[in-house]
Amino acid sequence: VGFDDNILATTTRPRLTTIHSPTDALARMAVEMMQRQMRDEKPPDAPVLLAPWLVVRETTAPPRCTG
């Protein structure tokens, strides 16, 4: 399993199952937090979490039948 769902995950054969990180949302959140800091605003009380997700491609097989 790869990480970051980059272009190589879709151009290699077989195509690589990977974890997709929401980089656009991460960048927007980082800019927003930086702007808040520049305005001397209080940072968020809790950590900001953006969930990644699994992108299943050809390198992942279905579960084996045991029985």
mmCIF file of N, CA, C and O in Angstrom, residues 7-58:
data_model
loop_
_atom_site.group_PDB
_atom_site.id
_atom_site.type_symbol
_atom_site.label_atom_id
_atom_site.label_comp_id
_atom_site.label_asym_id
_atom_site.label_seq_id
_atom_site.Cartn_x
_atom_site.Cartn_y
_atom_site.Cartn_z
ATOM 1 N N ILE A 7 0.736 10.490 -8.444
ATOM 2 C CA ILE A 7 0.525 10.084 -9.839
ATOM 3 C C ILE A 7 1.090 8.696 -10.119
ATOM 4 O O ILE A 7 0.545 7.957 -10.942
ATOM 5 N N LEU A 8 2.157 8.312 -9.447
ATOM 6 C CA LEU A 8 2.737 6.982 -9.679
ATOM 7 C C LEU A 8 1.779 5.859 -9.295
ATOM 8 O O LEU A 8 1.828 4.786 -9.879
ATOM 9 N N ALA A 9 0.910 6.116 -8.339
ATOM 10 C CA ALA A 9 -0.048 5.092 -7.912
ATOM 11 C C ALA A 9 -1.017 4.728 -9.025
ATOM 12 O O ALA A 9 -1.523 3.608 -9.072
ATOM 13 N N THR A 10 -1.281 5.651 -9.942
ATOM 14 C CA THR A 10 -2.237 5.380 -11.021
ATOM 15 C C THR A 10 -1.564 5.046 -12.345
ATOM 16 O O THR A 10 -2.209 4.512 -13.233
ATOM 17 N N THR A 11 -0.283 5.358 -12.490
ATOM 18 C CA THR A 11 0.382 5.116 -13.770
ATOM 19 C C THR A 11 1.176 3.819 -13.807
ATOM 20 O O THR A 11 1.528 3.349 -14.879
ATOM 21 N N THR A 12 1.491 3.243 -12.648
ATOM 22 C CA THR A 12 2.188 1.963 -12.627
ATOM 23 C C THR A 12 1.192 0.842 -12.893
ATOM 24 O O THR A 12 -0.012 1.018 -12.751
ATOM 25 N N ARG A 13 1.691 -0.314 -13.286
ATOM 26 C CA ARG A 13 0.837 -1.484 -13.489
ATOM 27 C C ARG A 13 1.381 -2.624 -12.658
ATOM 28 O O ARG A 13 2.552 -2.937 -12.791
ATOM 29 N N PRO A 14 0.643 -3.259 -11.794
ATOM 30 C CA PRO A 14 -0.740 -2.925 -11.473
ATOM 31 C C PRO A 14 -0.830 -1.603 -10.707
ATOM 32 O O PRO A 14 0.120 -1.188 -10.054
ATOM 33 N N ARG A 15 -1.994 -0.955 -10.814
ATOM 34 C CA ARG A 15 -2.180 0.323 -10.112
ATOM 35 C C ARG A 15 -2.162 0.074 -8.602
ATOM 36 O O ARG A 15 -2.712 -0.891 -8.112
ATOM 37 N N LEU A 16 -1.506 0.973 -7.875
ATOM 38 C CA LEU A 16 -1.199 0.788 -6.460
ATOM 39 C C LEU A 16 -2.323 1.270 -5.545
ATOM 40 O O LEU A 16 -2.783 2.411 -5.655
ATOM 41 N N THR A 17 -2.736 0.395 -4.646
ATOM 42 C CA THR A 17 -3.645 0.792 -3.571
ATOM 43 C C THR A 17 -2.886 1.772 -2.691
ATOM 44 O O THR A 17 -1.703 1.590 -2.411
ATOM 45 N N THR A 18 -3.556 2.823 -2.239
ATOM 46 C CA THR A 18 -2.842 3.874 -1.519
ATOM 47 C C THR A 18 -3.745 4.581 -0.512
ATOM 48 O O THR A 18 -4.966 4.439 -0.541
ATOM 49 N N ILE A 19 -3.128 5.334 0.349
ATOM 50 C CA ILE A 19 -3.838 6.192 1.294
ATOM 51 C C ILE A 19 -3.858 7.590 0.691
ATOM 52 O O ILE A 19 -2.821 8.118 0.306
ATOM 53 N N HIS A 20 -5.028 8.190 0.596
ATOM 54 C CA HIS A 20 -5.154 9.548 0.053
ATOM 55 C C HIS A 20 -5.218 10.541 1.212
ATOM 56 O O HIS A 20 -6.059 10.426 2.088
ATOM 57 N N SER A 21 -4.314 11.493 1.196
ATOM 58 C CA SER A 21 -4.333 12.575 2.189
ATOM 59 C C SER A 21 -4.996 13.792 1.567
ATOM 60 O O SER A 21 -4.683 14.150 0.428
ATOM 61 N N PRO A 22 -5.906 14.449 2.276
ATOM 62 C CA PRO A 22 -6.598 15.613 1.718
ATOM 63 C C PRO A 22 -5.685 16.846 1.693
ATOM 64 O O PRO A 22 -5.849 17.774 2.491
ATOM 65 N N THR A 23 -4.698 16.848 0.810
ATOM 66 C CA THR A 23 -3.680 17.905 0.820
ATOM 67 C C THR A 23 -4.254 19.293 0.544
ATOM 68 O O THR A 23 -3.774 20.276 1.117
ATOM 69 N N ASP A 24 -5.269 19.399 -0.315
ATOM 70 C CA ASP A 24 -5.883 20.720 -0.554
ATOM 71 C C ASP A 24 -6.492 21.272 0.732
ATOM 72 O O ASP A 24 -6.303 22.433 1.076
ATOM 73 N N ALA A 25 -7.220 20.427 1.439
ATOM 74 C CA ALA A 25 -7.840 20.857 2.692
ATOM 75 C C ALA A 25 -6.775 21.162 3.748
ATOM 76 O O ALA A 25 -6.913 22.115 4.511
ATOM 77 N N LEU A 26 -5.703 20.368 3.771
ATOM 78 C CA LEU A 26 -4.610 20.634 4.713
ATOM 79 C C LEU A 26 -3.970 21.987 4.437
ATOM 80 O O LEU A 26 -3.689 22.755 5.366
ATOM 81 N N ALA A 27 -3.756 22.301 3.163
ATOM 82 C CA ALA A 27 -3.149 23.584 2.803
ATOM 83 C C ALA A 27 -4.068 24.752 3.175
ATOM 84 O O ALA A 27 -3.617 25.756 3.733
ATOM 85 N N ARG A 28 -5.367 24.618 2.868
ATOM 86 C CA ARG A 28 -6.319 25.685 3.229
ATOM 87 C C ARG A 28 -6.342 25.918 4.734
ATOM 88 O O ARG A 28 -6.348 27.054 5.207
ATOM 89 N N MET A 29 -6.338 24.821 5.498
ATOM 90 C CA MET A 29 -6.371 24.928 6.954
ATOM 91 C C MET A 29 -5.092 25.585 7.465
ATOM 92 O O MET A 29 -5.138 26.424 8.371
ATOM 93 N N ALA A 30 -3.953 25.245 6.892
ATOM 94 C CA ALA A 30 -2.684 25.840 7.320
ATOM 95 C C ALA A 30 -2.674 27.342 7.061
ATOM 96 O O ALA A 30 -2.249 28.126 7.914
ATOM 97 N N VAL A 31 -3.170 27.769 5.902
ATOM 98 C CA VAL A 31 -3.220 29.200 5.578
ATOM 99 C C VAL A 31 -4.170 29.918 6.530
ATOM 100 O O VAL A 31 -3.854 30.990 7.054
ATOM 101 N N GLU A 32 -5.331 29.307 6.782
ATOM 102 C CA GLU A 32 -6.296 29.915 7.706
ATOM 103 C C GLU A 32 -5.694 30.077 9.105
ATOM 104 O O GLU A 32 -5.827 31.134 9.732
ATOM 105 N N MET A 33 -4.998 29.059 9.573
ATOM 106 C CA MET A 33 -4.391 29.134 10.909
ATOM 107 C C MET A 33 -3.279 30.178 10.949
ATOM 108 O O MET A 33 -3.135 30.905 11.938
ATOM 109 N N MET A 34 -2.515 30.286 9.866
ATOM 110 C CA MET A 34 -1.457 31.292 9.805
ATOM 111 C C MET A 34 -2.058 32.703 9.805
ATOM 112 O O MET A 34 -1.565 33.602 10.493
ATOM 113 N N GLN A 35 -3.144 32.902 9.066
ATOM 114 C CA GLN A 35 -3.802 34.206 9.033
ATOM 115 C C GLN A 35 -4.354 34.574 10.410
ATOM 116 O O GLN A 35 -4.262 35.725 10.834
ATOM 117 N N ARG A 36 -4.919 33.603 11.106
ATOM 118 C CA ARG A 36 -5.406 33.854 12.466
ATOM 119 C C ARG A 36 -4.269 34.291 13.373
ATOM 120 O O ARG A 36 -4.414 35.199 14.182
ATOM 121 N N GLN A 37 -3.136 33.599 13.244
ATOM 122 C CA GLN A 37 -1.982 33.930 14.076
ATOM 123 C C GLN A 37 -1.492 35.343 13.761
ATOM 124 O O GLN A 37 -1.131 36.094 14.669
ATOM 125 N N MET A 38 -1.496 35.733 12.496
ATOM 126 C CA MET A 38 -1.053 37.070 12.101
ATOM 127 C C MET A 38 -1.984 38.153 12.647
ATOM 128 O O MET A 38 -1.569 39.285 12.869
ATOM 129 N N ARG A 39 -3.272 37.796 12.869
ATOM 130 C CA ARG A 39 -4.232 38.742 13.440
ATOM 131 C C ARG A 39 -4.252 38.660 14.964
ATOM 132 O O ARG A 39 -5.132 39.227 15.609
ATOM 133 N N ASP A 40 -3.309 37.923 15.532
ATOM 134 C CA ASP A 40 -3.210 37.720 16.981
ATOM 135 C C ASP A 40 -4.464 37.084 17.571
ATOM 136 O O ASP A 40 -4.836 37.355 18.704
ATOM 137 N N GLU A 41 -5.125 36.236 16.783
ATOM 138 C CA GLU A 41 -6.287 35.504 17.288
ATOM 139 C C GLU A 41 -5.824 34.224 17.970
ATOM 140 O O GLU A 41 -4.770 33.682 17.668
ATOM 141 N N LYS A 42 -6.660 33.752 18.872
ATOM 142 C CA LYS A 42 -6.359 32.532 19.618
ATOM 143 C C LYS A 42 -6.404 31.320 18.680
ATOM 144 O O LYS A 42 -7.311 31.202 17.858
ATOM 145 N N PRO A 43 -5.446 30.410 18.805
ATOM 146 C CA PRO A 43 -5.486 29.188 17.985
ATOM 147 C C PRO A 43 -6.615 28.268 18.450
ATOM 148 O O PRO A 43 -7.149 28.439 19.557
ATOM 149 N N PRO A 44 -6.988 27.299 17.628
ATOM 150 C CA PRO A 44 -8.046 26.353 18.045
ATOM 151 C C PRO A 44 -7.662 25.642 19.336
ATOM 152 O O PRO A 44 -6.481 25.373 19.589
ATOM 153 N N ASP A 45 -8.664 25.364 20.167
ATOM 154 C CA ASP A 45 -8.418 24.676 21.437
ATOM 155 C C ASP A 45 -8.051 23.207 21.235
ATOM 156 O O ASP A 45 -7.326 22.630 22.026
ATOM 157 N N ALA A 46 -8.591 22.604 20.193
ATOM 158 C CA ALA A 46 -8.358 21.184 19.921
ATOM 159 C C ALA A 46 -7.534 21.029 18.642
ATOM 160 O O ALA A 46 -7.525 21.922 17.795
ATOM 161 N N PRO A 47 -6.844 19.908 18.507
ATOM 162 C CA PRO A 47 -6.104 19.666 17.269
ATOM 163 C C PRO A 47 -7.057 19.633 16.070
ATOM 164 O O PRO A 47 -8.207 19.226 16.193
ATOM 165 N N VAL A 48 -6.569 20.078 14.944
ATOM 166 C CA VAL A 48 -7.345 20.031 13.708
ATOM 167 C C VAL A 48 -6.985 18.739 12.998
ATOM 168 O O VAL A 48 -5.824 18.507 12.659
ATOM 169 N N LEU A 49 -7.964 17.867 12.801
ATOM 170 C CA LEU A 49 -7.736 16.568 12.184
ATOM 171 C C LEU A 49 -8.498 16.474 10.869
ATOM 172 O O LEU A 49 -9.688 16.768 10.821
ATOM 173 N N LEU A 50 -7.809 16.072 9.832
ATOM 174 C CA LEU A 50 -8.431 15.840 8.534
ATOM 175 C C LEU A 50 -8.152 14.386 8.163
ATOM 176 O O LEU A 50 -6.992 13.980 8.049
ATOM 177 N N ALA A 51 -9.177 13.610 7.995
ATOM 178 C CA ALA A 51 -9.033 12.169 7.825
ATOM 179 C C ALA A 51 -8.590 11.783 6.415
ATOM 180 O O ALA A 51 -9.153 12.255 5.431
ATOM 181 N N PRO A 52 -7.590 10.903 6.322
ATOM 182 C CA PRO A 52 -7.229 10.320 5.028
ATOM 183 C C PRO A 52 -8.203 9.194 4.694
ATOM 184 O O PRO A 52 -9.019 8.801 5.531
ATOM 185 N N TRP A 53 -8.136 8.674 3.473
ATOM 186 C CA TRP A 53 -8.977 7.533 3.130
ATOM 187 C C TRP A 53 -8.213 6.576 2.229
ATOM 188 O O TRP A 53 -7.246 6.947 1.572
ATOM 189 N N LEU A 54 -8.666 5.330 2.228
ATOM 190 C CA LEU A 54 -8.047 4.273 1.462
ATOM 191 C C LEU A 54 -8.598 4.280 0.042
ATOM 192 O O LEU A 54 -9.811 4.298 -0.169
ATOM 193 N N VAL A 55 -7.695 4.247 -0.947
ATOM 194 C CA VAL A 55 -8.078 4.147 -2.355
ATOM 195 C C VAL A 55 -7.651 2.752 -2.817
ATOM 196 O O VAL A 55 -6.457 2.486 -2.969
ATOM 197 N N VAL A 56 -8.612 1.854 -2.988
ATOM 198 C CA VAL A 56 -8.318 0.471 -3.348
ATOM 199 C C VAL A 56 -8.174 0.365 -4.860
ATOM 200 O O VAL A 56 -9.059 0.781 -5.608
ATOM 201 N N ARG A 57 -7.037 -0.199 -5.279
ATOM 202 C CA ARG A 57 -6.774 -0.401 -6.718
ATOM 203 C C ARG A 57 -6.364 -1.852 -6.947
ATOM 204 O O ARG A 57 -6.673 -2.730 -6.150
ATOM 205 N N GLU A 58 -5.655 -2.106 -8.008
ATOM 206 C CA GLU A 58 -5.367 -3.467 -8.460
ATOM 207 C C GLU A 58 -4.400 -4.253 -7.570
ATOM 208 O O GLU A 58 -4.288 -5.468 -7.725
#
